[in-house]
Tab-separated table of C-alpha atoms and ligand atoms in Angstrom:
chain	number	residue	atom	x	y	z
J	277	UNK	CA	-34.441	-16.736	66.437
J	278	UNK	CA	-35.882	-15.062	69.874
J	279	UNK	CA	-37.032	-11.836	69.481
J	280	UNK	CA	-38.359	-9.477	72.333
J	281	UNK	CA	-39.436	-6.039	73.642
J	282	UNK	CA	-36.632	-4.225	75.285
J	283	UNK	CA	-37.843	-1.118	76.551
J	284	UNK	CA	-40.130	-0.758	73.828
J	285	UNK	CA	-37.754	-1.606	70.974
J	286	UNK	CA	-37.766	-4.796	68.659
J	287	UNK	CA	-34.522	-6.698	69.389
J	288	UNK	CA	-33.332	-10.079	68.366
J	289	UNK	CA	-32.281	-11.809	71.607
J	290	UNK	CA	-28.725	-14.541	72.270
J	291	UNK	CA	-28.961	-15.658	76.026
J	292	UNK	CA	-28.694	-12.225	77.665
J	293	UNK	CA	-27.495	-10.436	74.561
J	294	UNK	CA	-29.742	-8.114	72.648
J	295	UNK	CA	-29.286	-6.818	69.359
J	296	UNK	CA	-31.533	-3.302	68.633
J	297	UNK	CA	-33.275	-4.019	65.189
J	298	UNK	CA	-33.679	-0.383	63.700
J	299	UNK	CA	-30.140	0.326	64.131
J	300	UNK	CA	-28.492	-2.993	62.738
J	301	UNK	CA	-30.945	-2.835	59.606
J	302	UNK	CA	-29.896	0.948	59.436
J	303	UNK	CA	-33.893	2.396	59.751
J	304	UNK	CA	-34.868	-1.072	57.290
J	305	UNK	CA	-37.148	-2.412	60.318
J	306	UNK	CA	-38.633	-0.029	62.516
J	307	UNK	CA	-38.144	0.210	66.298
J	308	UNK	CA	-42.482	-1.052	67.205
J	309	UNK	CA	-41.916	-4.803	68.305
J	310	UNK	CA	-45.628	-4.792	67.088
J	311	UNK	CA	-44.700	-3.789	63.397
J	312	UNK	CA	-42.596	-6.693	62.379
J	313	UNK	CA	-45.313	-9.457	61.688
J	314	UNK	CA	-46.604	-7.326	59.107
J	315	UNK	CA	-43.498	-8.057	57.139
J	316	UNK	CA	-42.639	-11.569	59.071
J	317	UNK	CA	-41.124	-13.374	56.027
J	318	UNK	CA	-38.766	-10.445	54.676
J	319	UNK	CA	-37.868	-10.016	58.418
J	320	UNK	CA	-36.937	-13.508	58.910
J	321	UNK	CA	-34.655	-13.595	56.402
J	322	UNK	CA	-32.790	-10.550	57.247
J	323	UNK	CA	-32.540	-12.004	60.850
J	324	UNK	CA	-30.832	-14.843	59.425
J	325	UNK	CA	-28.281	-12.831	58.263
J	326	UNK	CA	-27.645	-11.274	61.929
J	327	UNK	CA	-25.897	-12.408	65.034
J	328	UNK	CA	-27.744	-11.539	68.394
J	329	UNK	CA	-24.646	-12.411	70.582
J	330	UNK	CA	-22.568	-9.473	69.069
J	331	UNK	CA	-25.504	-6.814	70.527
J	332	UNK	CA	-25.743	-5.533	74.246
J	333	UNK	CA	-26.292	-7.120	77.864
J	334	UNK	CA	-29.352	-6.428	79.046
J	335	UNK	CA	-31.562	-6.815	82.419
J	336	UNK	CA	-34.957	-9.084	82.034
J	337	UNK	CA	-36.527	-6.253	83.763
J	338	UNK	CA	-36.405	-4.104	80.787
J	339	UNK	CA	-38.239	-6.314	78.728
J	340	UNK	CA	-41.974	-5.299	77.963
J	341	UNK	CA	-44.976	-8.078	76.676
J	342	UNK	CA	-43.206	-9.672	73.907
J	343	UNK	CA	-46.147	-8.659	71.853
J	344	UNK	CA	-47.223	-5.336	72.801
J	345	UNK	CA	-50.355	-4.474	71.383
J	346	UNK	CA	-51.496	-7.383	69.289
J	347	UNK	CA	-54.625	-6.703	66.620
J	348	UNK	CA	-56.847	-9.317	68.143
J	349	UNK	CA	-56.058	-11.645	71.166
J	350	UNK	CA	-57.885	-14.838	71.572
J	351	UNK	CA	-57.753	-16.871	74.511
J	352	UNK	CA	-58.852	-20.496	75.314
J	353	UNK	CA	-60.579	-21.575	78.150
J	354	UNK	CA	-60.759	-25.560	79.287
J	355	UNK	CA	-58.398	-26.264	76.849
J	356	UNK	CA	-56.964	-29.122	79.314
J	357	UNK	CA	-59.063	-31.950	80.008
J	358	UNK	CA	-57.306	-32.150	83.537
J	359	UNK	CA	-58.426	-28.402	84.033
J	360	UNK	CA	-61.854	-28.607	82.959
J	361	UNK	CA	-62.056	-31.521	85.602
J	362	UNK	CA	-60.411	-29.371	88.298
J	363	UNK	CA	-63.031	-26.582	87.638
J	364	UNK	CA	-65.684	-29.010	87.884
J	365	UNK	CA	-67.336	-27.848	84.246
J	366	UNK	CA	-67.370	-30.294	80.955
J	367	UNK	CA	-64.729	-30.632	77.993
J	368	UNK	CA	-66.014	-28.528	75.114
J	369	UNK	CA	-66.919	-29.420	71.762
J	370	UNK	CA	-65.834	-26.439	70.261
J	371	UNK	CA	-63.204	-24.156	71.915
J	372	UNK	CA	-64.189	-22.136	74.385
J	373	UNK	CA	-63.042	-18.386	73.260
J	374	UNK	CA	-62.429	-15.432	75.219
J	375	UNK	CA	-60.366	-12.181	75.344
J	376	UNK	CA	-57.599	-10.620	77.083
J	377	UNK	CA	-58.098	-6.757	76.372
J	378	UNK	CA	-54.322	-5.520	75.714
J	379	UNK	CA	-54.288	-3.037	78.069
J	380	UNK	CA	-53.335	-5.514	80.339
J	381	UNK	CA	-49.985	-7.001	78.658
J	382	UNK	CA	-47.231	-6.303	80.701
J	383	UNK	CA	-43.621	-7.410	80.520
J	384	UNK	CA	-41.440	-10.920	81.706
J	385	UNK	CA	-40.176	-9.635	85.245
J	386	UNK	CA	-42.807	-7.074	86.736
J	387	UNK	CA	-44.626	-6.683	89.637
J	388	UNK	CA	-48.867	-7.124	89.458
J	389	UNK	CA	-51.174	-5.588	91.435
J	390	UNK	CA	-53.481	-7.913	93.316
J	391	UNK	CA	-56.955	-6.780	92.564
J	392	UNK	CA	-58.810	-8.303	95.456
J	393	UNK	CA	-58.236	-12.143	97.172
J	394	UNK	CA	-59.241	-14.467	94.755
J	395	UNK	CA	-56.678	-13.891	91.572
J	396	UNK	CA	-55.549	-17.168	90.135
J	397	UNK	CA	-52.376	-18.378	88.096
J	398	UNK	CA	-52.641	-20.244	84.709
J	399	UNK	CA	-49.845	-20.615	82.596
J	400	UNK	CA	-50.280	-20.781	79.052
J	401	UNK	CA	-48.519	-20.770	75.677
J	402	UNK	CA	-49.038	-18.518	73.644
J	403	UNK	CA	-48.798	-18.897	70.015
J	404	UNK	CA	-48.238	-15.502	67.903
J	405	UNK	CA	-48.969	-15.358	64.804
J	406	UNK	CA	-47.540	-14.421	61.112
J	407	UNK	CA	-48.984	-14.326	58.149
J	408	UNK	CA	-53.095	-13.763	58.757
J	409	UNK	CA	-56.111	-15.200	56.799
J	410	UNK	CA	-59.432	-16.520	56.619
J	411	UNK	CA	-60.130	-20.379	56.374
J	412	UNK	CA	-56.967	-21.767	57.371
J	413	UNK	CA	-56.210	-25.464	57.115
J	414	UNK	CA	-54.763	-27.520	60.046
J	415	UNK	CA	-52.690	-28.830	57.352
J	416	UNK	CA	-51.538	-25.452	56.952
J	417	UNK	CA	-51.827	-23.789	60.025
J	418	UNK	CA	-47.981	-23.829	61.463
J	419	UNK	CA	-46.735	-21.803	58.396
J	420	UNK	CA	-49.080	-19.333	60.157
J	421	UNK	CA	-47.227	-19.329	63.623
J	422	UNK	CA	-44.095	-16.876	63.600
J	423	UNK	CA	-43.610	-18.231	66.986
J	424	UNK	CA	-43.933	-19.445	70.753
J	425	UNK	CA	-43.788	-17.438	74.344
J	426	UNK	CA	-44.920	-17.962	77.302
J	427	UNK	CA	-47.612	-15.999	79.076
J	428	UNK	CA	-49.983	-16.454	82.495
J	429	UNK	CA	-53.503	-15.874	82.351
J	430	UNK	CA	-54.328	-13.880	85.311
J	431	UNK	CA	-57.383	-14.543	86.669
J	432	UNK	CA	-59.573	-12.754	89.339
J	433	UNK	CA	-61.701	-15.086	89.905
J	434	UNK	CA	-64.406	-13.175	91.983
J	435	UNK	CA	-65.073	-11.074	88.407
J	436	UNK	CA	-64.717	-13.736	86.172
J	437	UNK	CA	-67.467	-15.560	87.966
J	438	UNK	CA	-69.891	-12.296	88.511
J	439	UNK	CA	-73.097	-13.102	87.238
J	440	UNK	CA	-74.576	-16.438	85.081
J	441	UNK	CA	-72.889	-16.568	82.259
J	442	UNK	CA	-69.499	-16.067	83.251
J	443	UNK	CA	-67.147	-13.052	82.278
J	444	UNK	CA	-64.117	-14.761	81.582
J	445	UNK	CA	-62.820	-11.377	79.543
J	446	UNK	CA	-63.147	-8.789	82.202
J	447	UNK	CA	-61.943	-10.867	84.730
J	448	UNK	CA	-58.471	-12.088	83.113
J	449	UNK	CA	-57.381	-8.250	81.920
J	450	UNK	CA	-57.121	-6.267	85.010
J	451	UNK	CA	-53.895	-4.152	84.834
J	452	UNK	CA	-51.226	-6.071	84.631
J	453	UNK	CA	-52.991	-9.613	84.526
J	454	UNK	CA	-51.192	-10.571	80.591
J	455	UNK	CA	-47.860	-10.733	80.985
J	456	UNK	CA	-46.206	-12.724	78.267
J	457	UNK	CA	-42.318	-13.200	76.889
J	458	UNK	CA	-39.717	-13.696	76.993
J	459	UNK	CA	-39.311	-13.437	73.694
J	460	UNK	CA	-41.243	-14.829	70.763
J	461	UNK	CA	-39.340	-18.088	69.574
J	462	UNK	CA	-39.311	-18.578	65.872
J	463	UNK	CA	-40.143	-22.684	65.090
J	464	UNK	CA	-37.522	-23.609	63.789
J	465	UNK	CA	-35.615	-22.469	66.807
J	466	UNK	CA	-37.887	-24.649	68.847
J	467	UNK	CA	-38.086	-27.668	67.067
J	468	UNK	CA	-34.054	-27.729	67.458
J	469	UNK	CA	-34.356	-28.591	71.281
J	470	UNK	CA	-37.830	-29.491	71.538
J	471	UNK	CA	-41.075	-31.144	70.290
J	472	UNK	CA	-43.401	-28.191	69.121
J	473	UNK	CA	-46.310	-29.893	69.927
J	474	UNK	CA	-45.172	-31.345	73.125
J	475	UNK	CA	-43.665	-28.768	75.530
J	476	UNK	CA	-43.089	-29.187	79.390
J	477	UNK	CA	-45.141	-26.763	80.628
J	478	UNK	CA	-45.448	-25.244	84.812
J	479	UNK	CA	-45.419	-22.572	87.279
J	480	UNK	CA	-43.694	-22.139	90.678
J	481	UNK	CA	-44.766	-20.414	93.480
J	482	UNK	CA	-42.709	-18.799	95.725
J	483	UNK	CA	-43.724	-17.085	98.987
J	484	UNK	CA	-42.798	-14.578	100.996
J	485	UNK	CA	-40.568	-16.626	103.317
J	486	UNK	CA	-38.863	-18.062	100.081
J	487	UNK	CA	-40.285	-21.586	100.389
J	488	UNK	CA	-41.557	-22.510	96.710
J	489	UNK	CA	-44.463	-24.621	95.195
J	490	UNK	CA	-44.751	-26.049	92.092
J	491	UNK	CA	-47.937	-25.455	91.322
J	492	UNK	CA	-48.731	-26.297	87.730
J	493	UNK	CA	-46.573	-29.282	85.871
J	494	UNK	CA	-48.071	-30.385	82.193
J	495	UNK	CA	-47.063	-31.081	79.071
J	496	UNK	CA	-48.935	-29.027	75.748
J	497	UNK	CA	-49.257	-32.595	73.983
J	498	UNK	CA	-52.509	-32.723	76.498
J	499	UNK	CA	-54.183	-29.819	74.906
J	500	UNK	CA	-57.822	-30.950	73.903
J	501	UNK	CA	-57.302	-28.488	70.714
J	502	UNK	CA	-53.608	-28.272	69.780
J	503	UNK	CA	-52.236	-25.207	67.917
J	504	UNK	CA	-53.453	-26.328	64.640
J	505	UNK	CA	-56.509	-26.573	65.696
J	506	UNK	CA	-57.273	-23.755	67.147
J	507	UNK	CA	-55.766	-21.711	63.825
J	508	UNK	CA	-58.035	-23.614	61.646
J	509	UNK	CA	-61.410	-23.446	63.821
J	510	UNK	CA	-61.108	-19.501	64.700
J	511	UNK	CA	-59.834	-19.115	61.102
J	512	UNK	CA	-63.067	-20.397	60.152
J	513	UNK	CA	-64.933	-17.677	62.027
J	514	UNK	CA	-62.719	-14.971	62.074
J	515	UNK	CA	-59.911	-13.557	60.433
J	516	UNK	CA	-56.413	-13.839	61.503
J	517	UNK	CA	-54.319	-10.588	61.867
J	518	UNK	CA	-50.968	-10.365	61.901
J	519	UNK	CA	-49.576	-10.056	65.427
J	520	UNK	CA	-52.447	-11.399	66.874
J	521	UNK	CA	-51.962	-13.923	70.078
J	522	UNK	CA	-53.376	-17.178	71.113
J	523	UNK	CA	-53.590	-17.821	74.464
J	524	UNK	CA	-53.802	-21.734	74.400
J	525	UNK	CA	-55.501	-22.767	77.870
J	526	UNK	CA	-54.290	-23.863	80.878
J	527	UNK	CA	-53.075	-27.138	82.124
J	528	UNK	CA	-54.751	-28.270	85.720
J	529	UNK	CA	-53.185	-27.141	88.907
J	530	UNK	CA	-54.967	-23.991	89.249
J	531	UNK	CA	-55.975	-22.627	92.895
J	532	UNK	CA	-59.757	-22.508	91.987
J	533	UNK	CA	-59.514	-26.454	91.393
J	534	UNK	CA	-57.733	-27.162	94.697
J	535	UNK	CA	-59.620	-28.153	98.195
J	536	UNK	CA	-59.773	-25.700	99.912
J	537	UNK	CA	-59.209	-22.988	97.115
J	538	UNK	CA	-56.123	-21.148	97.306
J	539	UNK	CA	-55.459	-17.986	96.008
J	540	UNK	CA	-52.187	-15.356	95.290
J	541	UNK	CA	-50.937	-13.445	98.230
J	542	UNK	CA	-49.160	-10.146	98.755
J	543	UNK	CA	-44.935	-10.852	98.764
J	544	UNK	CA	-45.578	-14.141	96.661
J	545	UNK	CA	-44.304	-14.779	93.025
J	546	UNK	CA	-44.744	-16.350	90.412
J	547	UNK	CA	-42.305	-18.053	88.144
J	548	UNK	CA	-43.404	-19.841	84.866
J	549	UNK	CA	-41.551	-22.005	82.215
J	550	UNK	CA	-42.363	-23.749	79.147
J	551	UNK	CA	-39.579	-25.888	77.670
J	552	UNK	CA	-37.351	-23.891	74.862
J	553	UNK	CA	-39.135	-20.787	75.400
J	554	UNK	CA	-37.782	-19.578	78.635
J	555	UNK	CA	-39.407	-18.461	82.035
J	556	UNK	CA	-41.418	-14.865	83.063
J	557	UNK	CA	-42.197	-14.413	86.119
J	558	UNK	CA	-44.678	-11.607	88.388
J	559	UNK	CA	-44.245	-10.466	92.043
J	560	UNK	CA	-47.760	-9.964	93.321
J	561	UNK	CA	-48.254	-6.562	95.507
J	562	UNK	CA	-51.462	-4.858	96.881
J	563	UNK	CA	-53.551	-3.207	95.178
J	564	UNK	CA	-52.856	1.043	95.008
J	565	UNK	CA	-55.646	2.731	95.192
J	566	UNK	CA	-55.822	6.047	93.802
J	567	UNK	CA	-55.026	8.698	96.102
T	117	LIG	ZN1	-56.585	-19.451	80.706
Protein backbone atom coordinates (compact mmCIF):
# COMPACT_ATOMS: atom_id res chain seq x y z
CA UNK A 1 0.00 0.00 0.00
CA UNK A 2 1.38 3.73 -0.93
CA UNK A 3 -0.49 6.29 0.41
CA UNK A 4 0.06 10.14 -0.20
CA UNK A 5 -1.08 13.79 0.04
CA UNK A 6 -2.83 14.91 -3.05
CA UNK A 7 -3.71 18.35 -2.70
CA UNK A 8 -4.29 17.98 0.81
CA UNK A 9 -6.39 14.80 0.70
CA UNK A 10 -5.42 11.20 1.96
CA UNK A 11 -5.31 8.94 -1.14
CA UNK A 12 -4.11 5.45 -1.64
CA UNK A 13 -1.70 5.62 -4.60
CA UNK A 14 -1.21 2.61 -7.95
CA UNK A 15 1.68 4.02 -10.20
CA UNK A 16 0.06 7.32 -11.22
CA UNK A 17 -3.42 6.38 -10.08
CA UNK A 18 -4.94 7.86 -6.98
CA UNK A 19 -7.81 6.75 -5.18
CA UNK A 20 -9.52 9.77 -2.76
CA UNK A 21 -10.01 8.00 0.71
CA UNK A 22 -13.11 9.94 2.20
CA UNK A 23 -15.10 9.29 -0.77
CA UNK A 24 -14.36 5.45 -1.39
CA UNK A 25 -14.94 4.77 2.49
CA UNK A 26 -18.15 6.98 2.03
CA UNK A 27 -17.02 9.80 5.03
CA UNK A 28 -15.47 6.29 7.10
CA UNK A 29 -11.81 7.95 6.88
CA UNK A 30 -11.55 11.50 6.81
CA UNK A 31 -9.94 13.62 4.06
CA UNK A 32 -6.46 14.95 6.77
CA UNK A 33 -3.57 12.65 5.40
CA UNK A 34 -2.40 13.44 9.04
CA UNK A 35 -5.52 11.71 10.71
CA UNK A 36 -5.09 8.20 9.53
CA UNK A 37 -2.22 6.89 11.89
CA UNK A 38 -4.43 7.48 14.65
CA UNK A 39 -6.50 4.60 13.43
CA UNK A 40 -3.47 2.82 11.32
CA UNK A 41 -4.59 -0.81 11.94
CA UNK A 42 -8.48 -0.40 11.16
CA UNK A 43 -7.23 1.67 8.14
CA UNK A 44 -5.01 -0.94 6.88
CA UNK A 45 -7.41 -3.33 6.68
CA UNK A 46 -9.97 -1.40 4.90
CA UNK A 47 -7.17 -0.51 2.35
CA UNK A 48 -6.81 -4.04 1.73
CA UNK A 49 -10.07 -4.27 0.62
CA UNK A 50 -9.50 -1.32 -2.08
CA UNK A 51 -7.92 -1.08 -5.46
CA UNK A 52 -5.82 2.19 -6.08
CA UNK A 53 -5.58 1.56 -9.91
CA UNK A 54 -9.43 2.00 -10.38
CA UNK A 55 -9.04 5.91 -8.85
CA UNK A 56 -7.83 9.04 -10.92
CA UNK A 57 -4.54 10.16 -12.87
CA UNK A 58 -2.88 12.55 -11.20
CA UNK A 59 0.27 15.06 -11.63
CA UNK A 60 3.29 14.56 -8.90
CA UNK A 61 3.03 18.21 -8.59
CA UNK A 62 -0.10 18.02 -6.67
CA UNK A 63 1.23 15.99 -4.10
CA UNK A 64 1.95 17.78 -0.66
CA UNK A 65 4.65 16.24 2.29
CA UNK A 66 3.41 12.82 2.56
CA UNK A 67 3.06 13.56 6.20
CA UNK A 68 1.80 16.92 6.65
CA UNK A 69 1.99 17.99 10.03
CA UNK A 70 3.44 15.16 12.04
CA UNK A 71 3.08 15.39 16.18
CA UNK A 72 6.78 15.25 16.78
CA UNK A 73 9.61 14.97 14.11
CA UNK A 74 12.93 13.62 15.06
CA UNK A 75 15.83 13.77 12.98
CA UNK A 76 19.30 12.04 13.09
CA UNK A 77 22.40 13.56 12.58
CA UNK A 78 25.84 11.40 11.74
CA UNK A 79 23.87 8.57 11.40
CA UNK A 80 26.45 7.33 8.55
CA UNK A 81 29.80 6.52 9.56
CA UNK A 82 30.96 7.68 5.96
CA UNK A 83 29.19 11.11 6.77
CA UNK A 84 30.44 11.72 10.08
CA UNK A 85 33.95 11.19 8.39
CA UNK A 86 33.10 13.62 5.56
CA UNK A 87 32.11 16.30 8.19
CA UNK A 88 35.22 15.74 9.93
CA UNK A 89 33.29 15.18 13.57
CA UNK A 90 33.24 11.57 15.51
CA UNK A 91 30.59 8.59 15.30
CA UNK A 92 28.24 8.99 18.24
CA UNK A 93 27.51 6.81 20.99
CA UNK A 94 24.12 7.68 21.29
CA UNK A 95 22.14 9.21 18.36
CA UNK A 96 22.55 12.46 17.71
CA UNK A 97 18.80 14.07 17.77
CA UNK A 98 17.51 17.07 16.26
CA UNK A 99 14.32 18.66 14.79
CA UNK A 100 12.82 19.67 11.65
CA UNK A 101 10.02 22.25 12.74
CA UNK A 102 6.96 21.27 10.31
CA UNK A 103 6.49 24.38 8.96
CA UNK A 104 8.94 23.50 6.64
CA UNK A 105 7.43 20.14 5.00
CA UNK A 106 6.68 20.70 1.63
CA UNK A 107 5.58 18.36 -1.13
CA UNK A 108 7.56 15.63 -3.79
CA UNK A 109 7.94 18.06 -6.91
CA UNK A 110 8.26 21.80 -5.65
CA UNK A 111 10.43 24.45 -6.03
CA UNK A 112 12.72 25.72 -2.66
CA UNK A 113 13.84 28.87 -2.02
CA UNK A 114 17.58 29.18 -1.56
CA UNK A 115 18.10 30.95 1.68
CA UNK A 116 21.61 32.23 1.20
CA UNK A 117 24.89 30.20 -0.58
CA UNK A 118 25.69 27.56 1.57
CA UNK A 119 22.34 25.15 1.62
CA UNK A 120 23.28 21.52 1.43
CA UNK A 121 21.47 18.23 0.18
CA UNK A 122 21.08 15.07 2.39
CA UNK A 123 18.84 12.49 1.53
CA UNK A 124 17.28 10.54 4.08
CA UNK A 125 14.61 7.93 4.84
CA UNK A 126 12.23 8.61 6.67
CA UNK A 127 10.44 6.19 8.74
CA UNK A 128 6.70 7.22 9.85
CA UNK A 129 5.30 5.86 12.38
CA UNK A 130 1.99 3.88 13.65
CA UNK A 131 1.05 2.84 16.64
CA UNK A 132 3.01 5.23 19.48
CA UNK A 133 4.43 4.29 22.95
CA UNK A 134 6.87 4.56 25.55
CA UNK A 135 9.75 1.91 26.00
CA UNK A 136 9.68 0.21 22.83
CA UNK A 137 11.73 -2.90 22.16
CA UNK A 138 14.00 -3.30 19.06
CA UNK A 139 12.45 -6.60 19.06
CA UNK A 140 9.34 -4.85 18.64
CA UNK A 141 9.97 -1.79 17.04
CA UNK A 142 8.88 -2.54 13.16
CA UNK A 143 5.24 -3.31 14.25
CA UNK A 144 5.62 0.40 15.12
CA UNK A 145 6.56 1.63 11.51
CA UNK A 146 3.32 2.14 9.26
CA UNK A 147 5.82 2.89 6.66
CA UNK A 148 8.82 4.27 4.47
CA UNK A 149 9.28 7.70 2.23
CA UNK A 150 11.78 9.45 1.21
CA UNK A 151 12.69 12.94 2.31
CA UNK A 152 15.99 15.49 1.97
CA UNK A 153 17.24 17.23 4.83
CA UNK A 154 17.84 20.68 3.73
CA UNK A 155 20.52 22.18 5.21
CA UNK A 156 21.79 25.86 5.34
CA UNK A 157 24.74 25.35 6.48
CA UNK A 158 25.86 28.98 7.40
CA UNK A 159 22.83 28.74 10.30
CA UNK A 160 23.30 25.41 11.25
CA UNK A 161 26.86 26.20 12.14
CA UNK A 162 26.09 29.83 13.89
CA UNK A 163 27.54 29.81 17.12
CA UNK A 164 29.42 26.77 19.40
CA UNK A 165 27.17 24.41 19.86
CA UNK A 166 25.70 23.98 16.64
CA UNK A 167 21.94 24.66 15.63
CA UNK A 168 21.27 21.83 13.61
CA UNK A 169 17.21 22.60 14.10
CA UNK A 170 17.00 26.10 12.86
CA UNK A 171 19.19 25.56 10.20
CA UNK A 172 17.47 22.37 8.44
CA UNK A 173 13.65 24.03 8.60
CA UNK A 174 13.80 27.11 6.59
CA UNK A 175 10.67 27.25 4.33
CA UNK A 176 10.58 24.69 2.27
CA UNK A 177 13.83 22.78 3.47
CA UNK A 178 11.51 19.14 4.49
CA UNK A 179 10.20 17.92 1.65
CA UNK A 180 9.31 14.28 1.94
CA UNK A 181 7.00 11.61 -0.23
CA UNK A 182 6.12 10.27 -2.35
CA UNK A 183 3.98 8.43 -0.57
CA UNK A 184 4.33 6.54 2.68
CA UNK A 185 5.01 2.75 1.74
CA UNK A 186 3.36 0.29 4.01
CA UNK A 187 6.18 -2.78 4.88
CA UNK A 188 4.84 -5.23 3.60
CA UNK A 189 4.73 -3.46 0.30
CA UNK A 190 8.43 -2.97 0.64
CA UNK A 191 9.66 -6.08 1.72
CA UNK A 192 7.93 -7.51 -1.66
CA UNK A 193 10.71 -5.84 -3.88
CA UNK A 194 13.17 -4.96 -1.41
CA UNK A 195 15.24 -5.57 1.78
CA UNK A 196 13.72 -3.17 4.51
CA UNK A 197 16.75 -2.78 6.15
CA UNK A 198 18.90 -2.47 3.16
CA UNK A 199 17.67 0.15 0.65
CA UNK A 200 19.73 1.80 -2.25
CA UNK A 201 19.73 5.07 -1.28
CA UNK A 202 21.06 8.66 -3.58
CA UNK A 203 20.52 11.97 -4.97
CA UNK A 204 21.18 13.52 -8.42
CA UNK A 205 22.01 16.78 -9.24
CA UNK A 206 21.09 18.39 -12.14
CA UNK A 207 22.14 21.88 -13.29
CA UNK A 208 21.03 24.46 -15.11
CA UNK A 209 22.59 23.41 -18.43
CA UNK A 210 21.02 19.86 -17.81
CA UNK A 211 24.31 18.06 -17.13
CA UNK A 212 23.61 15.82 -13.89
CA UNK A 213 25.68 14.59 -10.83
CA UNK A 214 25.15 11.92 -8.74
CA UNK A 215 25.89 13.18 -5.75
CA UNK A 216 24.95 10.86 -2.93
CA UNK A 217 24.96 6.79 -3.63
CA UNK A 218 24.49 4.51 -0.23
CA UNK A 219 22.81 1.84 0.90
CA UNK A 220 20.55 2.18 4.58
CA UNK A 221 22.22 -1.26 5.70
CA UNK A 222 25.25 1.37 6.63
CA UNK A 223 23.22 3.23 9.12
CA UNK A 224 25.25 3.29 12.50
CA UNK A 225 21.59 3.06 14.26
CA UNK A 226 19.14 1.21 12.00
CA UNK A 227 15.36 1.82 12.31
CA UNK A 228 14.98 -0.36 15.24
CA UNK A 229 17.21 1.28 16.93
CA UNK A 230 16.42 4.44 16.79
CA UNK A 231 12.50 3.43 17.84
CA UNK A 232 13.76 1.73 20.85
CA UNK A 233 16.46 4.43 22.11
CA UNK A 234 14.06 7.65 21.58
CA UNK A 235 11.25 5.38 22.88
CA UNK A 236 13.21 5.21 25.90
CA UNK A 237 13.25 8.98 26.34
CA UNK A 238 10.33 10.07 24.77
CA UNK A 239 7.10 9.04 23.72
CA UNK A 240 6.15 8.05 20.32
CA UNK A 241 3.07 9.77 18.68
CA UNK A 242 1.30 8.61 16.08
CA UNK A 243 2.28 10.28 12.80
CA UNK A 244 5.38 11.27 14.03
CA UNK A 245 8.59 11.07 11.47
CA UNK A 246 12.08 9.88 11.71
CA UNK A 247 14.42 11.40 9.72
CA UNK A 248 17.19 8.62 9.67
CA UNK A 249 20.58 10.52 8.74
CA UNK A 250 22.35 10.95 5.84
CA UNK A 251 24.67 8.81 3.90
CA UNK A 252 28.19 10.70 2.87
CA UNK A 253 28.34 12.69 -0.28
CA UNK A 254 27.23 15.87 1.09
CA UNK A 255 28.73 19.32 -0.33
CA UNK A 256 30.01 20.40 3.18
CA UNK A 257 32.30 17.12 3.11
CA UNK A 258 33.67 17.77 -0.39
CA UNK A 259 37.15 19.79 -1.20
CA UNK A 260 36.45 22.59 -2.00
CA UNK A 261 32.81 22.74 -0.50
CA UNK A 262 30.13 22.94 -2.89
CA UNK A 263 26.93 24.22 -2.38
CA UNK A 264 23.13 24.41 -4.29
CA UNK A 265 22.77 26.95 -6.99
CA UNK A 266 19.90 28.92 -8.48
CA UNK A 267 18.32 26.73 -11.80
CA UNK A 268 19.78 23.43 -10.20
CA UNK A 269 17.66 20.40 -8.94
CA UNK A 270 17.57 17.96 -7.06
CA UNK A 271 16.34 14.48 -7.64
CA UNK A 272 16.36 11.77 -4.84
CA UNK A 273 15.53 7.97 -4.75
CA UNK A 274 15.49 5.30 -2.31
CA UNK A 275 14.82 1.81 -3.68
CA UNK A 276 10.85 0.77 -3.51
CA UNK A 277 9.87 4.02 -2.26
CA UNK A 278 10.10 6.19 -5.26
CA UNK A 279 11.94 9.57 -6.07
CA UNK A 280 10.99 13.55 -4.92
CA UNK A 281 12.69 15.91 -6.21
CA UNK A 282 13.18 20.21 -5.53
CA UNK A 283 14.13 22.93 -8.09
CA UNK A 284 16.19 25.42 -6.14
CA UNK A 285 15.25 29.31 -6.90
CA UNK A 286 16.39 32.59 -5.17
CA UNK A 287 15.36 33.65 -2.37
CA UNK A 288 12.00 36.35 -2.53
CA UNK A 289 12.31 38.78 -0.37
CA UNK A 290 9.36 40.45 0.86
CA UNK A 291 8.37 43.35 -1.03
ZN1 LIG B 1 20.34 14.95 8.01
Amino acid sequence: MRIANLSGRLVLVSGDRALDVEVASSGRFAANPQAIYERWAEFVNWAKTQDASAGSVFDASALGPAVPRPPQVFAIGLNYASHAGESGLSVPENPMVFTKFVSSFTGADVEVELSGDTVDWEVELVAVIGEGGRDIAESDAWQHVAGLTVGQDISDRTVQFWGDPAQFSIGKSLKGFAPIGPAVVSLDEVDAVADRSDLAIGCTLTRADGSTEVLQNGRTRDMIFPIPTLIAKLSELVELLPGDVIFTGTPDGVGLGRDPRVYLQPGQSVTSEIEALGSIRQRFVPRRLPA
